[in-house]
Amino acid sequence: MGTREREVLARGDMPRHVAVIMDGNGRWAKRRHRPRIFGHREGMKSVRRVIEAAADLEIPYLTLFAFSQENWKRPRAEVEALMTLLKRYIDSERDELVEKGIRVKAIGELDRLEPVAGDALDRLIEATAAGEALTVTLCLSYGGRTEIVEAARRAMKAARAGEMDPEDLDEETFAGLLYTADLPDPDLLIRTSGELRVSNFLLWQIAYTELYVTDILWPDFDRQALVEAIAAYQERERRFGTVHA
Ligand code: IPE
Ligand code: IPE
Ligand code: MG
């Protein structure tokens, strides 16, 4: 662990939950005159590095936006390559994730994933279920608006079945119907590659999350970049709408 890391840790004000929009793989490849998939492959190495760093920094929750609902609109060859990479990533990392006590979860429209990737994912989730060091949530075929609509549908069904009084629906019970029911809201949301938008990610959950955008492209994002994002987070004054003396 480097000096900067120790310094950031010593400040004590560590985020409990870090969420990341892992963006910029295509541009990273383009700069090298390589196909986009080359960037996705390199991006997998960043996923590995960031999970390892988060575990070392004892961050309890890390949530990674890996594939959005809108990403299905990309060329078929790119989508297929991403599915293949997902399966390959899972197969190559599984043993180490288990060994490190990292629990993997996934949220999104998981039944839309290619069966080979979906099956590998199910096995990974099962194999890591007892992990207690860090919970990594992979967002796959994820869309924030769909998540909210699905929660609303569940609430309506429960009301129709007489299991819930509409008057009892409040923010807390609604949050409990989202995919993220058992996760705290993110404290810090990192987006790589400089885009100043949320792209349909965790819309409900980021109401009071600190946003951090870096120009670093995802394949170049490393441990040091994560530490700098946390250092920037520690400089923020989180007011939650109130005033501080
Ligand atoms: C992020 O990189 C990975 C996915 C969205 C799957 P991009 O593929 O969006 O890369 P850019 O934004 O085109 O550079
Ligand atoms: C957001 O990145 C989705 C993921 C990182 C998985 P995109 O590259 O798809 O977002 P836009 O199209 O720039 O908004
Ligand atoms: Mg992008």
mmCIF file of C-alpha atoms and ligand atoms in Angstrom:
data_model
loop_
_atom_site.group_PDB
_atom_site.id
_atom_site.type_symbol
_atom_site.label_atom_id
_atom_site.label_comp_id
_atom_site.label_asym_id
_atom_site.label_seq_id
_atom_site.Cartn_x
_atom_site.Cartn_y
_atom_site.Cartn_z
ATOM 1 C CA MET A 1 0.000 0.000 0.000
ATOM 2 C CA GLY A 2 1.451 3.371 -1.058
ATOM 3 C CA THR A 3 1.750 6.547 1.021
ATOM 4 C CA ARG A 4 -1.157 8.246 -0.710
ATOM 5 C CA GLU A 5 -3.371 5.262 0.017
ATOM 6 C CA ARG A 6 -2.406 5.253 3.651
ATOM 7 C CA GLU A 7 -3.042 8.996 3.852
ATOM 8 C CA VAL A 8 -6.535 8.627 2.363
ATOM 9 C CA LEU A 9 -7.327 5.708 4.662
ATOM 10 C CA ALA A 10 -6.062 7.602 7.708
ATOM 11 C CA ARG A 11 -8.597 10.399 7.080
ATOM 12 C CA GLY A 12 -11.200 7.840 8.035
ATOM 13 C CA ASP A 13 -14.021 9.259 5.944
ATOM 14 C CA MET A 14 -14.165 6.370 3.491
ATOM 15 C CA PRO A 15 -17.180 5.821 1.232
ATOM 16 C CA ARG A 16 -19.180 2.727 2.143
ATOM 17 C CA HIS A 17 -20.506 2.262 -1.341
ATOM 18 C CA VAL A 18 -18.723 3.246 -4.555
ATOM 19 C CA ALA A 19 -20.534 2.930 -7.893
ATOM 20 C CA VAL A 20 -18.740 3.208 -11.237
ATOM 21 C CA ILE A 21 -19.892 3.949 -14.780
ATOM 22 C CA MET A 22 -17.052 2.202 -16.575
ATOM 23 C CA ASP A 23 -16.908 4.221 -19.777
ATOM 24 C CA GLY A 24 -14.386 4.848 -22.547
ATOM 25 C CA ASN A 25 -13.302 1.413 -23.729
ATOM 26 C CA GLY A 26 -14.164 2.198 -27.354
ATOM 27 C CA ARG A 27 -12.247 5.474 -27.370
ATOM 28 C CA TRP A 28 -9.259 3.818 -25.727
ATOM 29 C CA ALA A 29 -9.142 1.281 -28.553
ATOM 30 C CA LYS A 30 -9.787 3.872 -31.251
ATOM 31 C CA ARG A 31 -6.788 5.896 -30.116
ATOM 32 C CA ARG A 32 -4.720 2.819 -30.732
ATOM 33 C CA HIS A 33 -6.347 2.133 -34.101
ATOM 34 C CA ARG A 34 -7.739 -1.097 -32.747
ATOM 35 C CA PRO A 35 -11.290 -2.487 -32.793
ATOM 36 C CA ARG A 36 -13.587 -1.475 -29.921
ATOM 37 C CA ILE A 37 -13.553 -4.978 -28.494
ATOM 38 C CA PHE A 38 -9.842 -4.586 -27.830
ATOM 39 C CA GLY A 39 -10.785 -1.798 -25.431
ATOM 40 C CA HIS A 40 -13.407 -3.961 -23.735
ATOM 41 C CA ARG A 41 -10.835 -6.697 -23.227
ATOM 42 C CA GLU A 42 -8.426 -4.227 -21.666
ATOM 43 C CA GLY A 43 -11.269 -2.843 -19.551
ATOM 44 C CA MET A 44 -11.631 -6.251 -17.897
ATOM 45 C CA LYS A 45 -8.185 -5.740 -16.393
ATOM 46 C CA SER A 46 -9.389 -2.489 -14.835
ATOM 47 C CA VAL A 47 -12.360 -4.345 -13.335
ATOM 48 C CA ARG A 48 -9.950 -6.753 -11.736
ATOM 49 C CA ARG A 49 -7.684 -3.976 -10.431
ATOM 50 C CA VAL A 50 -10.536 -1.938 -9.008
ATOM 51 C CA ILE A 51 -12.138 -4.904 -7.232
ATOM 52 C CA GLU A 52 -8.788 -5.760 -5.686
ATOM 53 C CA ALA A 53 -8.175 -2.162 -4.605
ATOM 54 C CA ALA A 54 -11.685 -1.773 -3.156
ATOM 55 C CA ALA A 55 -11.192 -4.951 -1.127
ATOM 56 C CA ASP A 56 -7.806 -3.753 0.146
ATOM 57 C CA LEU A 57 -9.303 -0.387 1.095
ATOM 58 C CA GLU A 58 -12.071 -2.243 2.937
ATOM 59 C CA ILE A 59 -14.857 -0.584 0.989
ATOM 60 C CA PRO A 60 -17.895 -2.804 1.690
ATOM 61 C CA TYR A 61 -19.847 -2.195 -1.545
ATOM 62 C CA LEU A 62 -18.706 -1.697 -5.125
ATOM 63 C CA THR A 63 -21.267 -1.463 -7.929
ATOM 64 C CA LEU A 64 -20.137 -1.620 -11.539
ATOM 65 C CA PHE A 65 -22.162 -0.553 -14.573
ATOM 66 C CA ALA A 66 -21.014 -3.135 -17.101
ATOM 67 C CA PHE A 67 -23.799 -3.214 -19.698
ATOM 68 C CA SER A 68 -26.828 -0.987 -20.004
ATOM 69 C CA GLN A 69 -30.228 -1.788 -21.411
ATOM 70 C CA GLU A 70 -29.459 0.730 -24.144
ATOM 71 C CA ASN A 71 -26.215 -1.086 -24.992
ATOM 72 C CA TRP A 72 -28.304 -3.821 -26.703
ATOM 73 C CA LYS A 73 -28.658 -1.290 -29.532
ATOM 74 C CA ARG A 74 -24.962 -1.609 -30.366
ATOM 75 C CA PRO A 75 -23.843 -3.658 -33.394
ATOM 76 C CA ARG A 76 -24.546 -7.333 -32.883
ATOM 77 C CA ALA A 77 -20.883 -8.286 -33.153
ATOM 78 C CA GLU A 78 -19.963 -5.934 -30.306
ATOM 79 C CA VAL A 79 -22.800 -7.220 -28.109
ATOM 80 C CA GLU A 80 -21.771 -10.814 -28.755
ATOM 81 C CA ALA A 81 -18.150 -10.040 -28.021
ATOM 82 C CA LEU A 82 -19.162 -8.401 -24.741
ATOM 83 C CA MET A 83 -21.172 -11.488 -23.742
ATOM 84 C CA THR A 84 -18.208 -13.725 -24.545
ATOM 85 C CA LEU A 85 -15.900 -11.484 -22.539
ATOM 86 C CA LEU A 86 -18.282 -11.568 -19.589
ATOM 87 C CA LYS A 87 -18.264 -15.352 -19.582
ATOM 88 C CA ARG A 88 -14.483 -15.440 -19.945
ATOM 89 C CA TYR A 89 -14.026 -12.920 -17.140
ATOM 90 C CA ILE A 90 -16.243 -14.946 -14.800
ATOM 91 C CA ASP A 91 -14.464 -18.212 -15.570
ATOM 92 C CA SER A 92 -11.022 -16.739 -15.053
ATOM 93 C CA GLU A 93 -11.796 -14.803 -11.858
ATOM 94 C CA ARG A 94 -14.119 -17.144 -10.004
ATOM 95 C CA ASP A 95 -11.601 -18.984 -7.836
ATOM 96 C CA GLU A 96 -9.790 -15.837 -6.818
ATOM 97 C CA LEU A 97 -13.010 -14.018 -5.940
ATOM 98 C CA VAL A 98 -14.063 -16.932 -3.733
ATOM 99 C CA GLU A 99 -10.656 -17.038 -2.100
ATOM 100 C CA LYS A 100 -10.707 -13.302 -1.345
ATOM 101 C CA GLY A 101 -14.171 -13.451 0.209
ATOM 102 C CA ILE A 102 -15.716 -11.265 -2.472
ATOM 103 C CA ARG A 103 -19.417 -11.696 -2.929
ATOM 104 C CA VAL A 104 -20.730 -11.086 -6.429
ATOM 105 C CA LYS A 105 -24.288 -10.075 -7.141
ATOM 106 C CA ALA A 106 -25.911 -8.980 -10.368
ATOM 107 C CA ILE A 107 -28.827 -6.676 -11.118
ATOM 108 C CA GLY A 108 -30.644 -5.866 -14.327
ATOM 109 C CA GLU A 109 -32.646 -7.863 -16.848
ATOM 110 C CA LEU A 110 -30.456 -10.910 -16.326
ATOM 111 C CA ASP A 111 -32.722 -13.213 -18.325
ATOM 112 C CA ARG A 112 -31.800 -11.262 -21.467
ATOM 113 C CA LEU A 113 -28.119 -12.268 -21.200
ATOM 114 C CA GLU A 114 -26.808 -14.924 -23.577
ATOM 115 C CA PRO A 115 -27.394 -18.296 -21.852
ATOM 116 C CA VAL A 116 -23.682 -19.148 -21.610
ATOM 117 C CA ALA A 117 -22.963 -15.860 -19.878
ATOM 118 C CA GLY A 118 -26.087 -16.072 -17.728
ATOM 119 C CA ASP A 119 -25.256 -19.609 -16.572
ATOM 120 C CA ALA A 120 -21.669 -18.667 -15.723
ATOM 121 C CA LEU A 121 -23.008 -15.680 -13.802
ATOM 122 C CA ASP A 122 -25.441 -17.848 -11.804
ATOM 123 C CA ARG A 123 -22.592 -20.163 -10.862
ATOM 124 C CA LEU A 124 -20.412 -17.238 -9.833
ATOM 125 C CA ILE A 125 -23.139 -15.753 -7.646
ATOM 126 C CA GLU A 126 -23.679 -19.103 -5.979
ATOM 127 C CA ALA A 127 -19.955 -19.788 -5.506
ATOM 128 C CA THR A 128 -19.308 -16.384 -3.900
ATOM 129 C CA ALA A 129 -22.497 -16.153 -1.827
ATOM 130 C CA ALA A 130 -20.685 -16.596 1.483
ATOM 131 C CA GLY A 131 -18.143 -13.827 0.790
ATOM 132 C CA GLU A 132 -18.007 -11.196 3.499
ATOM 133 C CA ALA A 133 -15.140 -8.905 2.508
ATOM 134 C CA LEU A 134 -16.695 -6.895 -0.309
ATOM 135 C CA THR A 135 -19.974 -7.063 -2.212
ATOM 136 C CA VAL A 136 -19.522 -6.404 -5.918
ATOM 137 C CA THR A 137 -22.768 -5.761 -7.776
ATOM 138 C CA LEU A 138 -22.545 -6.141 -11.541
ATOM 139 C CA CYS A 139 -25.177 -4.151 -13.421
ATOM 140 C CA LEU A 140 -25.994 -6.064 -16.593
ATOM 141 C CA SER A 141 -28.718 -5.146 -19.039
ATOM 142 C CA TYR A 142 -29.449 -2.599 -16.352
ATOM 143 C CA GLY A 143 -31.713 0.425 -16.772
ATOM 144 C CA GLY A 144 -32.636 2.754 -13.930
ATOM 145 C CA ARG A 145 -36.079 3.648 -15.257
ATOM 146 C CA THR A 146 -37.005 0.002 -15.804
ATOM 147 C CA GLU A 147 -35.893 -0.758 -12.254
ATOM 148 C CA ILE A 148 -38.247 1.936 -10.935
ATOM 149 C CA VAL A 149 -41.133 0.765 -13.132
ATOM 150 C CA GLU A 150 -40.640 -2.812 -11.960
ATOM 151 C CA ALA A 151 -40.712 -1.676 -8.333
ATOM 152 C CA ALA A 152 -43.939 0.233 -9.004
ATOM 153 C CA ARG A 153 -45.426 -2.860 -10.621
ATOM 154 C CA ARG A 154 -44.526 -4.962 -7.581
ATOM 155 C CA ALA A 155 -46.158 -2.421 -5.291
ATOM 156 C CA MET A 156 -49.326 -2.413 -7.394
ATOM 157 C CA LYS A 157 -49.488 -6.201 -7.436
ATOM 158 C CA ALA A 158 -49.022 -6.343 -3.666
ATOM 159 C CA ALA A 159 -51.809 -3.789 -3.235
ATOM 160 C CA ARG A 160 -54.116 -5.682 -5.576
ATOM 161 C CA ALA A 161 -53.433 -8.901 -3.651
ATOM 162 C CA GLY A 162 -54.359 -7.083 -0.450
ATOM 163 C CA GLU A 163 -50.852 -7.515 0.957
ATOM 164 C CA MET A 164 -50.139 -3.809 1.106
ATOM 165 C CA ASP A 165 -52.112 -0.648 1.722
ATOM 166 C CA PRO A 166 -51.187 2.041 -0.853
ATOM 167 C CA GLU A 167 -51.168 4.527 2.017
ATOM 168 C CA ASP A 168 -48.239 2.633 3.542
ATOM 169 C CA LEU A 169 -46.006 3.059 0.505
ATOM 170 C CA ASP A 170 -43.220 5.443 1.433
ATOM 171 C CA GLU A 171 -39.631 6.019 0.297
ATOM 172 C CA GLU A 172 -38.277 3.266 2.479
ATOM 173 C CA THR A 173 -40.748 0.583 1.400
ATOM 174 C CA PHE A 174 -40.358 1.639 -2.233
ATOM 175 C CA ALA A 175 -36.545 1.395 -1.996
ATOM 176 C CA GLY A 176 -37.094 -2.126 -0.669
ATOM 177 C CA LEU A 177 -38.780 -3.064 -3.963
ATOM 178 C CA LEU A 178 -35.828 -1.988 -6.097
ATOM 179 C CA TYR A 179 -33.082 -4.360 -7.322
ATOM 180 C CA THR A 180 -30.835 -2.712 -4.742
ATOM 181 C CA ALA A 181 -33.069 -3.473 -1.750
ATOM 182 C CA ASP A 182 -30.170 -4.810 0.307
ATOM 183 C CA LEU A 183 -27.566 -2.204 -0.683
ATOM 184 C CA PRO A 184 -27.016 1.195 0.912
ATOM 185 C CA ASP A 185 -27.213 4.145 -1.518
ATOM 186 C CA PRO A 186 -23.868 4.929 -3.177
ATOM 187 C CA ASP A 187 -21.783 7.575 -1.420
ATOM 188 C CA LEU A 188 -19.609 8.135 -4.471
ATOM 189 C CA LEU A 189 -20.380 7.680 -8.174
ATOM 190 C CA ILE A 190 -17.377 7.676 -10.488
ATOM 191 C CA ARG A 191 -17.730 8.061 -14.253
ATOM 192 C CA THR A 192 -14.677 7.604 -16.420
ATOM 193 C CA SER A 193 -13.936 9.146 -19.837
ATOM 194 C CA GLY A 194 -15.346 12.563 -19.098
ATOM 195 C CA GLU A 195 -19.045 12.311 -20.017
ATOM 196 C CA LEU A 196 -21.193 14.525 -17.802
ATOM 197 C CA ARG A 197 -24.276 12.331 -17.716
ATOM 198 C CA VAL A 198 -25.847 9.550 -15.729
ATOM 199 C CA SER A 199 -26.939 7.349 -18.678
ATOM 200 C CA ASN A 200 -29.885 5.758 -16.831
ATOM 201 C CA PHE A 201 -27.759 4.421 -13.966
ATOM 202 C CA LEU A 202 -29.159 4.027 -10.416
ATOM 203 C CA LEU A 203 -31.555 6.955 -10.838
ATOM 204 C CA TRP A 204 -33.328 6.518 -7.521
ATOM 205 C CA GLN A 205 -30.253 5.596 -5.497
ATOM 206 C CA ILE A 206 -28.002 8.542 -6.433
ATOM 207 C CA ALA A 207 -30.311 11.263 -5.079
ATOM 208 C CA TYR A 208 -27.571 12.410 -2.669
ATOM 209 C CA THR A 209 -24.510 10.658 -4.062
ATOM 210 C CA GLU A 210 -21.321 12.647 -4.672
ATOM 211 C CA LEU A 211 -20.474 12.638 -8.385
ATOM 212 C CA TYR A 212 -16.916 12.392 -9.667
ATOM 213 C CA VAL A 213 -16.056 12.476 -13.365
ATOM 214 C CA THR A 214 -12.540 11.811 -14.585
ATOM 215 C CA ASP A 215 -11.172 12.065 -18.123
ATOM 216 C CA ILE A 216 -9.264 8.824 -17.614
ATOM 217 C CA LEU A 217 -10.618 6.176 -19.984
ATOM 218 C CA TRP A 218 -11.775 3.004 -18.266
ATOM 219 C CA PRO A 219 -8.917 0.760 -19.505
ATOM 220 C CA ASP A 220 -6.460 3.236 -17.949
ATOM 221 C CA PHE A 221 -8.311 3.419 -14.629
ATOM 222 C CA ASP A 222 -6.294 1.859 -11.853
ATOM 223 C CA ARG A 223 -5.815 1.681 -8.136
ATOM 224 C CA GLN A 224 -4.265 5.124 -7.957
ATOM 225 C CA ALA A 225 -7.180 6.633 -9.894
ATOM 226 C CA LEU A 226 -9.628 5.061 -7.435
ATOM 227 C CA VAL A 227 -7.664 6.447 -4.507
ATOM 228 C CA GLU A 228 -7.731 9.943 -6.076
ATOM 229 C CA ALA A 229 -11.499 9.709 -6.570
ATOM 230 C CA ILE A 230 -11.873 8.828 -2.894
ATOM 231 C CA ALA A 231 -9.555 11.686 -1.904
ATOM 232 C CA ALA A 232 -11.777 14.088 -3.892
ATOM 233 C CA TYR A 233 -14.847 12.623 -2.182
ATOM 234 C CA GLN A 234 -13.280 13.269 1.216
ATOM 235 C CA GLU A 235 -12.966 16.966 0.327
ATOM 236 C CA ARG A 236 -16.692 17.291 -0.274
ATOM 237 C CA GLU A 237 -19.075 18.671 2.274
ATOM 238 C CA ARG A 238 -22.179 16.514 2.194
ATOM 239 C CA ARG A 239 -24.977 18.754 3.336
ATOM 240 C CA PHE A 240 -28.070 16.714 2.447
ATOM 241 C CA GLY A 241 -30.002 19.925 2.095
ATOM 242 C CA THR A 242 -29.267 21.255 5.538
ATOM 243 C CA VAL A 243 -26.828 23.960 6.690
ATOM 244 C CA HIS A 244 -23.634 23.384 8.577
ATOM 245 C CA ALA A 245 -22.147 25.805 11.062
HETATM 246 C C1 IPE B 1 -17.881 1.298 -21.805
HETATM 247 O O1 IPE B 1 -17.118 1.726 -22.878
HETATM 248 C C2 IPE B 1 -18.271 -0.166 -21.911
HETATM 249 C C3 IPE B 1 -19.691 -0.397 -22.215
HETATM 250 C C4 IPE B 1 -20.616 0.521 -22.272
HETATM 251 C C5 IPE B 1 -20.089 -1.770 -22.455
HETATM 252 P P1 IPE B 1 -17.771 2.164 -24.245
HETATM 253 O O2 IPE B 1 -17.896 0.975 -25.117
HETATM 254 O O3 IPE B 1 -19.024 2.934 -24.022
HETATM 255 O O4 IPE B 1 -16.635 3.125 -24.816
HETATM 256 P P2 IPE B 1 -16.822 4.521 -25.535
HETATM 257 O O5 IPE B 1 -17.701 5.355 -24.680
HETATM 258 O O6 IPE B 1 -17.426 4.231 -26.861
HETATM 259 O O7 IPE B 1 -15.432 5.059 -25.625
HETATM 260 C C1 IPE B 2 -22.951 3.763 -19.936
HETATM 261 O O1 IPE B 2 -22.032 4.018 -20.951
HETATM 262 C C2 IPE B 2 -23.140 2.297 -19.773
HETATM 263 C C3 IPE B 2 -21.992 1.555 -19.238
HETATM 264 C C4 IPE B 2 -20.866 2.074 -18.852
HETATM 265 C C5 IPE B 2 -22.182 0.139 -19.140
HETATM 266 P P1 IPE B 2 -22.490 4.311 -22.443
HETATM 267 O O2 IPE B 2 -21.257 4.537 -23.231
HETATM 268 O O3 IPE B 2 -23.417 3.261 -22.907
HETATM 269 O O4 IPE B 2 -23.326 5.666 -22.254
HETATM 270 P P2 IPE B 2 -23.644 6.827 -23.272
HETATM 271 O O5 IPE B 2 -24.194 6.191 -24.513
HETATM 272 O O6 IPE B 2 -22.372 7.544 -23.532
HETATM 273 O O7 IPE B 2 -24.624 7.685 -22.546
HETATM 274 MG MG MG B 3 -19.433 4.892 -23.753
#
